[in-house]
Short mmCIF file of C-alpha atoms in Angstrom, two decimals:
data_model
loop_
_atom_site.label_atom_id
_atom_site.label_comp_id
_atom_site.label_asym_id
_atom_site.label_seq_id
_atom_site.Cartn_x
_atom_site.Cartn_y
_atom_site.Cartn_z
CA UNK E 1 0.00 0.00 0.00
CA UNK E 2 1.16 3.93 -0.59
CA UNK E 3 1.18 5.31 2.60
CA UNK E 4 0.20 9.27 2.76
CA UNK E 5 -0.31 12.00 5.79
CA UNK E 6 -2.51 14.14 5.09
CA UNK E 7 -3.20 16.88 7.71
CA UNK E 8 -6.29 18.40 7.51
CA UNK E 9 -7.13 21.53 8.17
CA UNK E 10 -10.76 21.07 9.30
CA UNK E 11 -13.59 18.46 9.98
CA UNK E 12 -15.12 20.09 6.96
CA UNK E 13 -11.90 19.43 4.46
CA UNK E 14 -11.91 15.75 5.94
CA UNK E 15 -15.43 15.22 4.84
CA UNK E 16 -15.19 16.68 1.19
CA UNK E 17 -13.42 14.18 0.12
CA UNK E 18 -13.53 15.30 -4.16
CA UNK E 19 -14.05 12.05 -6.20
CA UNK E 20 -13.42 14.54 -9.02
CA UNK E 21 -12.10 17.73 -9.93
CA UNK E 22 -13.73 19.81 -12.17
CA UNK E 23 -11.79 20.57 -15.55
CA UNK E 24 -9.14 18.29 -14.05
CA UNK E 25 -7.37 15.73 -17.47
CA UNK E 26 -4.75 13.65 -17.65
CA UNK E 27 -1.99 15.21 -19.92
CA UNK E 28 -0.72 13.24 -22.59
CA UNK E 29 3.07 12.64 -20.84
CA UNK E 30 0.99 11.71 -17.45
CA UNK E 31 -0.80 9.06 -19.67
CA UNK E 32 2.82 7.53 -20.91
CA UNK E 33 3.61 7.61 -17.26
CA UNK E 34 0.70 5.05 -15.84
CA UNK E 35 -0.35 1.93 -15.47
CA UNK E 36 -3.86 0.52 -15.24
CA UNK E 37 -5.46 -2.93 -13.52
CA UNK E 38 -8.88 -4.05 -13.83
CA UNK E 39 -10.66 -5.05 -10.94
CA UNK E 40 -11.11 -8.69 -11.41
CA UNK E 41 -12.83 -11.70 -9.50
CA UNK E 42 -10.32 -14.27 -7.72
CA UNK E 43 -10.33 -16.93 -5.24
CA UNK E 44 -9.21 -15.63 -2.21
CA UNK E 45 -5.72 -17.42 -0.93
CA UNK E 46 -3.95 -17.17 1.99
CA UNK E 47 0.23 -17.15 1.89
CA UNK E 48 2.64 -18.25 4.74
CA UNK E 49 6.22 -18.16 4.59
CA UNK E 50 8.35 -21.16 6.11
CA UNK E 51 11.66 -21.62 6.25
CA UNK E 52 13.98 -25.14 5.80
CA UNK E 53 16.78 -26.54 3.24
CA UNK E 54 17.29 -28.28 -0.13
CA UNK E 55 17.52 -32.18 0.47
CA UNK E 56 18.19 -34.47 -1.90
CA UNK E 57 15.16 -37.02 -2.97
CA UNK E 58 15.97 -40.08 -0.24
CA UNK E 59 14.40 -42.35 -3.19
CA UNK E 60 17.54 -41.50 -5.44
CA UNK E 61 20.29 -41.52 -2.78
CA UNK E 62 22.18 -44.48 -2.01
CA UNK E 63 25.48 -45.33 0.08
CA UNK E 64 28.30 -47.18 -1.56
CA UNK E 65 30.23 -49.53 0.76
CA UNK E 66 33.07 -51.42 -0.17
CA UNK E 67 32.10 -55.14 -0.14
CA UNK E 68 36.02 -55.88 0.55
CA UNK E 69 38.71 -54.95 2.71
CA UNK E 70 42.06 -53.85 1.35
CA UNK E 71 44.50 -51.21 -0.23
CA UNK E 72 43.08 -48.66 -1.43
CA UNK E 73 45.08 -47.91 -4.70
CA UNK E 74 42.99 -45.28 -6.57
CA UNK E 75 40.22 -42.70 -6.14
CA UNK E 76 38.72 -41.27 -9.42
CA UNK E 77 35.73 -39.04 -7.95
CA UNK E 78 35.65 -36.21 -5.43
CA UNK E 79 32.42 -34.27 -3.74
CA UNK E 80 30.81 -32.59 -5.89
CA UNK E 81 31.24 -34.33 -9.30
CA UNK E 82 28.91 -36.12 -11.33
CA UNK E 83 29.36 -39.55 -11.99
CA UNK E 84 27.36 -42.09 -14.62
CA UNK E 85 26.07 -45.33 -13.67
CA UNK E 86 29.12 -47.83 -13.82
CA UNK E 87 31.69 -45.14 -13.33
CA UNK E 88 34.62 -46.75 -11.59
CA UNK E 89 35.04 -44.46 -8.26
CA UNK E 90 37.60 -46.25 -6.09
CA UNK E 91 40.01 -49.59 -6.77
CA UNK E 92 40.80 -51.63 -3.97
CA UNK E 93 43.56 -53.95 -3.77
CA UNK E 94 42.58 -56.50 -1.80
CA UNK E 95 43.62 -60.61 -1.22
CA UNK E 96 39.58 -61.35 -0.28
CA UNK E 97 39.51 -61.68 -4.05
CA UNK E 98 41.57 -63.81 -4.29
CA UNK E 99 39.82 -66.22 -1.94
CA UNK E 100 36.67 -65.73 -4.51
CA UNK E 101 38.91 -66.63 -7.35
CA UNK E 102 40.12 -69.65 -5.93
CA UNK E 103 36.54 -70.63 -4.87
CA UNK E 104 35.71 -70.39 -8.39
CA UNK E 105 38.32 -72.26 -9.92
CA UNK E 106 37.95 -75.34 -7.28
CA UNK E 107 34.23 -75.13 -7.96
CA UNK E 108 34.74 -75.25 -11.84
CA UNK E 109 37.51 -78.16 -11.32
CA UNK E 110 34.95 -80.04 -9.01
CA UNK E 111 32.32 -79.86 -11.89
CA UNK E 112 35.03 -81.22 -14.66
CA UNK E 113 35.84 -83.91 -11.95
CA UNK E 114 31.85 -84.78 -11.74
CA UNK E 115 31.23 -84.76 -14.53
CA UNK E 116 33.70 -87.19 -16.13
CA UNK E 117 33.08 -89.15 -13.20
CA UNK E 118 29.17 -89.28 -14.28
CA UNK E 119 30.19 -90.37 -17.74
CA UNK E 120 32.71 -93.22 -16.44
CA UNK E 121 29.88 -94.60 -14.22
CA UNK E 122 27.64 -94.79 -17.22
CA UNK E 123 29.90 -96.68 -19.43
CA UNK E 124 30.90 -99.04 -16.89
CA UNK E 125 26.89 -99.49 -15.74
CA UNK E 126 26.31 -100.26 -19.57
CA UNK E 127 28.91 -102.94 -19.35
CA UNK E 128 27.72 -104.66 -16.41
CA UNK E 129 30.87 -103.58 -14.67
CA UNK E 130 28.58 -101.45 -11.87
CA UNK E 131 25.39 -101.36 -10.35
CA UNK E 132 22.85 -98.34 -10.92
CA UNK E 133 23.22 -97.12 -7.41
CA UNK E 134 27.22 -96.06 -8.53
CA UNK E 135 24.99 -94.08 -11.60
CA UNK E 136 22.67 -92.65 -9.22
CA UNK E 137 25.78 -91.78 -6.65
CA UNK E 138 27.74 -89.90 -9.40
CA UNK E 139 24.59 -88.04 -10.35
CA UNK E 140 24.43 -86.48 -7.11
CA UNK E 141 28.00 -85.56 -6.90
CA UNK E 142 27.60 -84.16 -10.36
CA UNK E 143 24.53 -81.86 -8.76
CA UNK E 144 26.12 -80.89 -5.61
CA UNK E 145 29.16 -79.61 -8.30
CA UNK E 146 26.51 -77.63 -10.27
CA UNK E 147 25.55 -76.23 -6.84
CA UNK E 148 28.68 -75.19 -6.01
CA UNK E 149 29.61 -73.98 -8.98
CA UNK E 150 26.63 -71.64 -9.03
CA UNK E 151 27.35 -70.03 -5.87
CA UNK E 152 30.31 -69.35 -6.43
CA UNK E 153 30.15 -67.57 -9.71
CA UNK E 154 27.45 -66.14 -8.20
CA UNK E 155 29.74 -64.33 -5.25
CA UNK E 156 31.93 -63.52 -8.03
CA UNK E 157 29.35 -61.43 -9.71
CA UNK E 158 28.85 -59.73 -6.38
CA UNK E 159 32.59 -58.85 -6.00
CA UNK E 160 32.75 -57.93 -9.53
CA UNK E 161 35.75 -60.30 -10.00
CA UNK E 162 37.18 -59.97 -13.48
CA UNK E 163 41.10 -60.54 -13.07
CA UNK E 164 43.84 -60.42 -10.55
CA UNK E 165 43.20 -59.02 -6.93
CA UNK E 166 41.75 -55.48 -7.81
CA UNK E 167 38.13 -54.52 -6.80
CA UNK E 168 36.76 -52.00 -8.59
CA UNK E 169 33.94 -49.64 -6.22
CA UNK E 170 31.14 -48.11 -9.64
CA UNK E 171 28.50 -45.89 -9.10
CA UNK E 172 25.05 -47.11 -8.58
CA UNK E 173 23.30 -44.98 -10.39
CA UNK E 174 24.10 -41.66 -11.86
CA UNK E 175 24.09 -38.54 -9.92
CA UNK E 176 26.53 -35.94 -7.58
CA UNK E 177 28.75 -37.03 -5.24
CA UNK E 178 27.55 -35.73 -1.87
CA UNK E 179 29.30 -37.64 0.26
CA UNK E 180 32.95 -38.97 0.84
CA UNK E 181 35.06 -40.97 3.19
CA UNK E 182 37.93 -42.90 0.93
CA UNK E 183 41.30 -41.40 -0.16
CA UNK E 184 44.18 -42.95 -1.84
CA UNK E 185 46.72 -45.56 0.33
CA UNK E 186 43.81 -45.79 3.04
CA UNK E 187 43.53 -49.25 4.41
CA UNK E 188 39.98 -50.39 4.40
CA UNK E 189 39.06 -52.67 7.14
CA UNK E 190 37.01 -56.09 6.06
CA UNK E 191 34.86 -55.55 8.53
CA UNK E 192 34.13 -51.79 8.28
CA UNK E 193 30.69 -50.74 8.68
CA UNK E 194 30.81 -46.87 7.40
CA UNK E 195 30.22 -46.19 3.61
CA UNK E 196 32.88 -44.65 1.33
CA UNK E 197 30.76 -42.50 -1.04
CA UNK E 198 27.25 -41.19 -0.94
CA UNK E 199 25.71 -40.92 -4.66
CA UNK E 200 22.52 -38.85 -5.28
CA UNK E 201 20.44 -37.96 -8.69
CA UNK E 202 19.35 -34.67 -8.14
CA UNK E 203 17.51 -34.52 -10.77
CA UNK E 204 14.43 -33.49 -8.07
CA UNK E 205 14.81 -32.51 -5.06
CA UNK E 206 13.10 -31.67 -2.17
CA UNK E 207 12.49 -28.55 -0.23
CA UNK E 208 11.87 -29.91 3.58
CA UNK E 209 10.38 -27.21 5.36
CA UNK E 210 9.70 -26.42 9.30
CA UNK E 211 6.07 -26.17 10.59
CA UNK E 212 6.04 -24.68 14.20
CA UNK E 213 3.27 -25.91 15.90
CA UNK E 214 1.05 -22.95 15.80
CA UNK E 215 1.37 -23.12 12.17
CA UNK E 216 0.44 -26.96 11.60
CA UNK E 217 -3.42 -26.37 11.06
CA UNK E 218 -2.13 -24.03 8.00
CA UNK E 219 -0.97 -26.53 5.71
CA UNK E 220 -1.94 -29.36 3.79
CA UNK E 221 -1.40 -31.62 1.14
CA UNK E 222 -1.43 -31.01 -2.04
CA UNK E 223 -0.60 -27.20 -1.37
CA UNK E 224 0.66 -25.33 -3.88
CA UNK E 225 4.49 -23.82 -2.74
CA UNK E 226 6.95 -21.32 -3.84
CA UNK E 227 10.47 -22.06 -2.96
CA UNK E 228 13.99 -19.70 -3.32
CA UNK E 229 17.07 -19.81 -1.96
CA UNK E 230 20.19 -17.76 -1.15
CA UNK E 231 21.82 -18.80 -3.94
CA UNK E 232 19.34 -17.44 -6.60
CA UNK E 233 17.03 -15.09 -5.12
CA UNK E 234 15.72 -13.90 -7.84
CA UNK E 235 14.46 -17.13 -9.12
CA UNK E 236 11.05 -18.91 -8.01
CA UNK E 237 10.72 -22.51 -8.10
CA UNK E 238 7.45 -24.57 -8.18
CA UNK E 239 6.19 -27.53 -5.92
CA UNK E 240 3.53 -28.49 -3.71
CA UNK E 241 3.01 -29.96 -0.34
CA UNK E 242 3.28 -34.21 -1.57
CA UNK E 243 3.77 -35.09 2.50
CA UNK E 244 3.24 -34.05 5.83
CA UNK E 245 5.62 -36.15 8.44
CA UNK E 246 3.17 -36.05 11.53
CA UNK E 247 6.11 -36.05 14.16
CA UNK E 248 7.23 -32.88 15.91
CA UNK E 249 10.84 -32.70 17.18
CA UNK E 250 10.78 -31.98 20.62
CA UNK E 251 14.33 -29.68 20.65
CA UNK E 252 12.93 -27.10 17.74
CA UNK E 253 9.13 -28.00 18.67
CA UNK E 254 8.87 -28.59 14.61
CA UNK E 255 7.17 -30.70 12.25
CA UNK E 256 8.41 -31.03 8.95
CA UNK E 257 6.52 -31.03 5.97
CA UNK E 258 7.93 -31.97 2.10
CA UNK E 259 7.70 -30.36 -1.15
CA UNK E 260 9.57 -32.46 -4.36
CA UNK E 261 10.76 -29.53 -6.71
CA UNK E 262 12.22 -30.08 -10.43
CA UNK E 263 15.87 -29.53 -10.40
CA UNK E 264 16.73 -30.97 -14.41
CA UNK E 265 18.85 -27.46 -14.46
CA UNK E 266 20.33 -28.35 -11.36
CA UNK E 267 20.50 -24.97 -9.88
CA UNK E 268 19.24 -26.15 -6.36
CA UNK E 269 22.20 -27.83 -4.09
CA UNK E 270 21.50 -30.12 -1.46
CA UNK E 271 21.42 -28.80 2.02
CA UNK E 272 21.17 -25.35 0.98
CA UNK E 273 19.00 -23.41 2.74
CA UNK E 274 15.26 -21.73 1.24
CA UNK E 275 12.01 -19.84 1.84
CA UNK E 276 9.04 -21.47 1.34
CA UNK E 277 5.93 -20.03 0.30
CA UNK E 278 2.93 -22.18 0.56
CA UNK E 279 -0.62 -21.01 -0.87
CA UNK E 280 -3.96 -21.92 0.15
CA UNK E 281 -7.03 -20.99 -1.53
CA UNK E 282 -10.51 -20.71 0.14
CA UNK E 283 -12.23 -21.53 -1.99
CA UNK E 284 -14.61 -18.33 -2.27
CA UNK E 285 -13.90 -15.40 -4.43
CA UNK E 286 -13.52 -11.67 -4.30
CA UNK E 287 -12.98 -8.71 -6.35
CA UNK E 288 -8.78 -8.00 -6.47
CA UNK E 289 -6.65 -4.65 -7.31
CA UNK E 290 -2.58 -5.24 -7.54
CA UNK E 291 -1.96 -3.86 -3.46
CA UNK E 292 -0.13 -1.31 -4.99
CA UNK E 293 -2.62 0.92 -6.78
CA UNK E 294 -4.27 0.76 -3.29
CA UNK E 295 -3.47 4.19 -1.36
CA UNK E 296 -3.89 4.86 2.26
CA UNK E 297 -5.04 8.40 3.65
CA UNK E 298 -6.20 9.53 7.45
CA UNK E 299 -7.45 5.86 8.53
CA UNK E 300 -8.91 5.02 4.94
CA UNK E 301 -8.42 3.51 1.96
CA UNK E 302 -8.69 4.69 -1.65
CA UNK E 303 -7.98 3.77 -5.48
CA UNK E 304 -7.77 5.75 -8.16
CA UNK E 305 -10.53 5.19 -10.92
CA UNK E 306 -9.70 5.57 -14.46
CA UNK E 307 -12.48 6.08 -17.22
CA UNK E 308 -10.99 8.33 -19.97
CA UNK E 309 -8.11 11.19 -19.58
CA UNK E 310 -10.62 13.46 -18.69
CA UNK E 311 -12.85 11.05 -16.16
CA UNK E 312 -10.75 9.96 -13.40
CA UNK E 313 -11.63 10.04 -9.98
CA UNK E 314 -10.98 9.16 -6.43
CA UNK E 315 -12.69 5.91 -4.59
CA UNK E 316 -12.69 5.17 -1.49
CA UNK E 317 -13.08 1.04 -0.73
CA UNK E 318 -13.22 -1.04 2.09
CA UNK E 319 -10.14 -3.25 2.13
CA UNK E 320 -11.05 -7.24 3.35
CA UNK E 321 -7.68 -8.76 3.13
CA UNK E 322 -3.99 -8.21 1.39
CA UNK E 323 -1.95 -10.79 0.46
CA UNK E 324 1.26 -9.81 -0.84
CA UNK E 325 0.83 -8.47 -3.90
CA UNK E 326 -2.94 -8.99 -4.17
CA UNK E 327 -5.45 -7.19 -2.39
CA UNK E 328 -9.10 -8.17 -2.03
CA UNK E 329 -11.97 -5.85 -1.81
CA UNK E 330 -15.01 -6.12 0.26
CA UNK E 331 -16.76 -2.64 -1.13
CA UNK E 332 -16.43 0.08 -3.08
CA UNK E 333 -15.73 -1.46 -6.61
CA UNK E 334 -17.04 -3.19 -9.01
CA UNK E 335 -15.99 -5.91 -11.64
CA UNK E 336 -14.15 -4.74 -14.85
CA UNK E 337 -13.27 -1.03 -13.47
CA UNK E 338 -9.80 0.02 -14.21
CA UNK E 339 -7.69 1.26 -11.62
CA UNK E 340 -4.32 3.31 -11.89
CA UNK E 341 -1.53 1.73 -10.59
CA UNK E 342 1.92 3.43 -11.21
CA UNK E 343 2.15 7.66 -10.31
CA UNK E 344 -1.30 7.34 -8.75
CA UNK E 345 -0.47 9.54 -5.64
CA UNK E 346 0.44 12.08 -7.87
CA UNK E 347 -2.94 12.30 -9.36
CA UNK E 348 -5.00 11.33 -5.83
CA UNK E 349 -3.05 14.61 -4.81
CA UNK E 350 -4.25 16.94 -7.79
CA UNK E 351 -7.41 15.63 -7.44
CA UNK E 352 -7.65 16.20 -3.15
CA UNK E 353 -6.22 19.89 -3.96
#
């Protein structure tokens, strides 16, 4: 709203308000110089401002732990870097592998054994040189080779054995490097329990914001939301409220409520910190003027009207509600007027002389 103090002179000047001044027309240079708003019909909606930080989506962000102890002989990523799916990030020397190796190899010898032996017991059987039970005997050994065999190639594919004692740590999926605890020459226990790289795909987000508990009966799902950061304030990004976690931390007194945000141009950064803007509408409508063409005089509230360049006049209007950079009317205009919004104190002034 314009503010203006007026001081008036007399109870008689207060109440002679002009809604138009005789002979009074906008000059052709004032014209250039205004703006005009029609008074339109909107649901009313309600704006509250949160505040909270850029997470990364917890559906797309997954630890990387070594699956074997050992030398650590290279790192190829750092925070911060995008990585593809498959991208080697670490190698590991480590002799676990070679435990796997030789697991394989006895397995696969065990099988060649079995499986001659299976053949030897047939041809003998067929010459009445052994019984069917030897068959039968061989046939099992022959299975619990297959078995073997199996798992073994199948802890192989775990490792990602290919050759020699080297195990290679990929990404997961594609995404940033967020998180890191590996550097080159480090000795990784076989037992360690912490994970060496944190991988997320930012390509959304989410903006987790903090609901004091006066606030909790103002939000919803499904609300619309308006998030920017520090980083770029200038920009606005688009979400909504897609959940509400009903818990309230007991050391901020906070619940915390979720909106997923597109980040394909990845201009929002994990744990940065944003506004939030959520919007609720009522669901009943009222007549709207931008808040500034609104002007406020001695405890009231006017607009300017604007009909031609030689019909404008003052209106006075009973404000119901402003919300930001809308205001909604409860009297004193009607649908489809145009109102001046730009240099309109200049004119409420002229016309007030």
């Amino acid at each position: 709203m314009v503010a203006l103090s007026v001081l008036s002179c007399s109870k008689k000047e207060e109440d002679a308000k002009p809604q138009a001044k005789k002979g009074f027309e906008l000059s052709s240079t004032m014209l250039k110089s205004i703006d005009l708003a029609k008074v339109e019909k909107k649901y009313i909606e309600d704006d509250y401002n949160f505040y909270g930080k850029i997470s990364a989506d917890k559906n797309s962000y997954i630890d990387v732990y070594p699956l074997v102890g050992g030398n650590v002989l290279s790192v190829n990523a750092e925070l911060g870097d995008y990585v593809k799916k498959g991208q080697v990030l670490a190698t590991i020397r480590s002799t676990e592998l070679a435990e796997v190796q030789k697991d394989v190899s006895d397995a696969r010898t065990d099988l060649v054994v079995a499986q001659n032996n299976l053949r030897v017991a047939k041809e003998l059987y067929e010459g009445k040189l052994n019984t069917e039970r030897d068959v039968l005997e061989a046939k099992s050994q022959l299975q619990k080779a297959q078995d073997q065999m199996q798992r073994a190639s199948a802890v192989s594919t775990v490792y990602n054995v290919k050759k020699g004692n080297i195990y290679s740590v990929v990404a997961p999926i594609s995404g940033y490097i967020v998180q890191k605890n590996i550097n080159k020459d480090m000795q990784l226990r076989s037992d360690r329990s912490e994970n060496i790289f944190d991988v997320a795909n930012t390509t959304n987000v989410w903006a987790i914001m903090n609901v004091n508990e006066s606030d909790i009966d103002k939000i919803s799902l499904g609300m619309k939301a308006q998030v920017s950061t520090l980083s770029y304030p200038d920009k606005v990004f688009d979400g909504k409220i897609d959940k509400i976690f009903k818990i309230i931390d007991p050391e901020t007194n906070a619940m915390q409520a979720r909106v997923v945000l597109d980040n394909q141009n990845g201009l929002l950064i994990p744990e940065s910190k944003a506004t939030i803007k959520v919007t609720n509408s009522e669901n009943v409508k009222a007549l709207t003027v931008p808040s500034k063409a609104v002007i406020f005089d001695d405890n009231k509230t006017f607009v300017v009207i604007y009909n031609s360049p030689a019909d404008v006049k003052v209106r006075e209007i009973k404000v119901l509600k402003q919300v930001g950079d809308t205001t909604y009317i409860e009297d004193g205009l009607s649908e489809g007027e145009q109102v001046i919004t730009n240099n309109q104190l200049l004119i409420y002034r002229s016309l007030n002389s």
